[in-house]
XYZ file of C-alpha atoms in Angstrom:
178
model
C -222.357 -23.348 -100.378
C -219.801 -23.014 -103.209
C -218.958 -19.535 -101.880
C -218.480 -20.772 -98.321
C -216.163 -23.581 -99.452
C -214.130 -20.997 -101.565
C -213.959 -18.810 -98.611
C -212.708 -21.671 -96.443
C -210.142 -22.544 -99.027
C -209.099 -19.072 -99.349
C -208.767 -18.813 -95.461
C -206.699 -22.007 -95.452
C -204.447 -20.499 -98.063
C -204.036 -17.347 -96.115
C -203.303 -19.434 -92.881
C -200.851 -21.629 -94.872
C -199.148 -18.370 -96.378
C -198.993 -16.760 -92.762
C -197.391 -19.967 -91.408
C -194.914 -20.158 -94.197
C -194.039 -16.357 -93.608
C -193.541 -17.130 -90.069
C -191.156 -20.079 -90.684
C -189.378 -17.929 -93.270
C -188.905 -15.067 -90.674
C -187.959 -17.668 -88.034
C -185.313 -19.235 -90.413
C -184.059 -15.793 -91.450
C -183.432 -14.861 -87.771
C -181.688 -18.190 -87.090
C -179.590 -17.696 -90.169
C -178.810 -13.917 -88.823
C -178.048 -15.099 -85.266
C -175.689 -17.893 -86.856
C -173.980 -15.222 -89.032
C -173.498 -12.908 -85.952
C -172.043 -15.864 -83.911
C -169.745 -16.780 -86.714
C -168.700 -13.071 -87.060
C -168.078 -12.935 -83.345
C -166.013 -16.056 -83.322
C -163.897 -14.796 -86.294
C -163.241 -11.505 -84.460
C -162.451 -13.497 -81.300
C -160.113 -15.786 -83.358
C -158.387 -12.791 -85.037
C -157.899 -11.138 -81.616
C -156.346 -14.340 -80.264
C -154.102 -14.467 -83.242
C -153.015 -10.732 -82.876
C -152.478 -11.264 -79.164
C -150.439 -14.448 -79.894
C -148.445 -12.550 -82.348
C -147.814 -9.687 -80.091
C -146.799 -12.033 -77.324
C -144.416 -13.884 -79.746
C -142.828 -10.600 -80.948
C -142.317 -9.481 -77.238
C -140.715 -12.729 -76.505
C -138.280 -12.582 -79.454
C -137.490 -8.895 -78.578
C -136.936 -9.779 -74.984
C -134.768 -12.745 -75.642
C -132.761 -11.111 -78.140
C -132.110 -7.934 -76.055
C -131.087 -10.411 -73.062
C -128.744 -12.289 -75.101
C -127.099 -8.982 -76.424
C -126.829 -7.693 -72.774
C -125.058 -10.959 -71.809
C -122.833 -10.948 -74.866
C -121.885 -7.317 -74.060
C -121.050 -8.214 -70.513
C -118.876 -11.013 -71.866
C -117.141 -8.647 -74.187
C -116.267 -6.485 -71.288
C -114.757 -9.449 -69.553
C -112.566 -10.179 -72.604
C -111.565 -6.618 -72.986
C -110.585 -6.429 -69.321
C -108.629 -9.614 -69.667
C -106.859 -8.502 -72.715
C -106.492 -4.943 -71.429
C -107.523 -3.489 -74.811
C -110.906 -2.123 -76.288
C -112.399 -1.770 -72.874
C -114.057 1.677 -73.572
C -115.724 0.314 -76.736
C -116.965 -2.624 -74.972
C -118.351 -0.650 -72.151
C -120.222 1.726 -74.670
C -121.663 -1.370 -76.257
C -122.668 -2.798 -72.948
C -124.453 0.549 -71.917
C -126.386 0.505 -75.309
C -127.341 -3.244 -74.655
C -128.404 -2.442 -71.253
C -130.601 0.394 -72.337
C -132.221 -1.808 -75.050
C -132.629 -4.545 -72.528
C -134.547 -2.334 -70.103
C -136.814 -1.122 -72.810
C -137.579 -4.634 -73.842
C -138.099 -5.684 -70.211
C -140.545 -2.872 -69.667
C -142.612 -3.983 -72.573
C -142.413 -7.611 -71.390
C -143.699 -6.662 -67.967
C -146.961 -5.501 -69.809
C -147.483 -8.547 -72.106
C -145.844 -11.593 -70.672
C -147.965 -14.075 -68.714
C -146.925 -14.719 -65.110
C -144.814 -17.833 -65.574
C -142.769 -16.211 -68.443
C -142.576 -12.981 -66.551
C -141.199 -14.821 -63.443
C -138.428 -16.255 -65.634
C -137.921 -12.755 -67.371
C -137.463 -11.260 -64.007
C -134.936 -13.733 -62.983
C -132.979 -12.841 -66.194
C -133.320 -9.247 -65.295
C -132.096 -9.604 -61.880
C -129.127 -11.894 -62.847
C -127.986 -9.596 -65.725
C -128.219 -6.573 -63.612
C -126.392 -8.006 -60.794
C -123.701 -9.164 -63.201
C -123.554 -5.605 -64.671
C -123.014 -4.220 -61.191
C -120.112 -6.727 -60.605
C -118.672 -5.705 -63.946
C -118.972 -2.037 -63.084
C -117.212 -2.618 -59.871
C -114.513 -4.376 -61.732
C -114.062 -1.682 -64.141
C -113.115 0.670 -61.310
C -110.439 -1.832 -60.229
C -109.406 -2.499 -63.819
C -106.292 -0.563 -63.919
C -104.885 -2.374 -60.982
C -106.737 -5.669 -61.051
C -108.595 -7.394 -63.889
C -112.042 -8.944 -63.309
C -111.891 -11.476 -60.556
C -112.349 -14.967 -61.678
C -115.635 -15.300 -59.718
C -117.099 -12.428 -61.590
C -116.004 -14.087 -64.939
C -117.482 -17.268 -63.910
C -120.810 -15.668 -62.746
C -121.180 -13.639 -65.974
C -120.369 -16.819 -68.071
C -122.840 -18.864 -66.169
C -125.866 -16.557 -66.876
C -126.321 -18.426 -69.978
C -128.047 -21.030 -68.029
C -130.754 -18.479 -66.843
C -131.253 -17.289 -70.380
C -131.563 -20.995 -71.479
C -134.361 -21.596 -68.935
C -136.044 -18.402 -70.120
C -135.981 -19.556 -73.705
C -137.507 -22.961 -72.696
C -140.285 -21.153 -70.734
C -141.091 -18.784 -73.606
C -141.188 -21.638 -76.097
C -143.353 -23.624 -73.749
C -145.805 -20.776 -73.382
C -145.832 -20.103 -77.058
C -146.580 -23.751 -77.673
C -143.672 -23.957 -80.131
C -142.567 -27.359 -78.876
C -146.323 -28.658 -78.613
C -146.801 -31.726 -80.855
C -150.470 -31.021 -81.113
C -151.494 -29.749 -84.719
């Protein structure tokens, strides 16, 4: 009888140990699953932060290139009006145009649709103004840039301002949320 009771106690102890081991394994699996989920979330957060940084850099580069392109166009207008330094201004304009085109090509690949629409509008506007300036340059010896060309080039700042606002909104720079 004592032996039977000892065997039962031993079986109960073994069952208890098995149950404890099963609970330990289940706990370990839950912890591993949580660690994997946490690691996935950290990777996703790092990916989002990297994508946001890339987008921010693209916006900065495009905004800067567009403003330099616009400034170079205005410099050509000033050169035409003054009748001096036009060649240097035209060279600077061509460099700014090349830099702008490269920046726009990158922007086309990275910017979300609402920002890309504003960037496309800026590109069209600056390129139209560039064409008007080039036509004015062929007439420059006889006739400086017509006033409507000057007014058009000067008014492109509003399109650039709209672009900047759209970019800031998309980057949530003006967002009051923490």
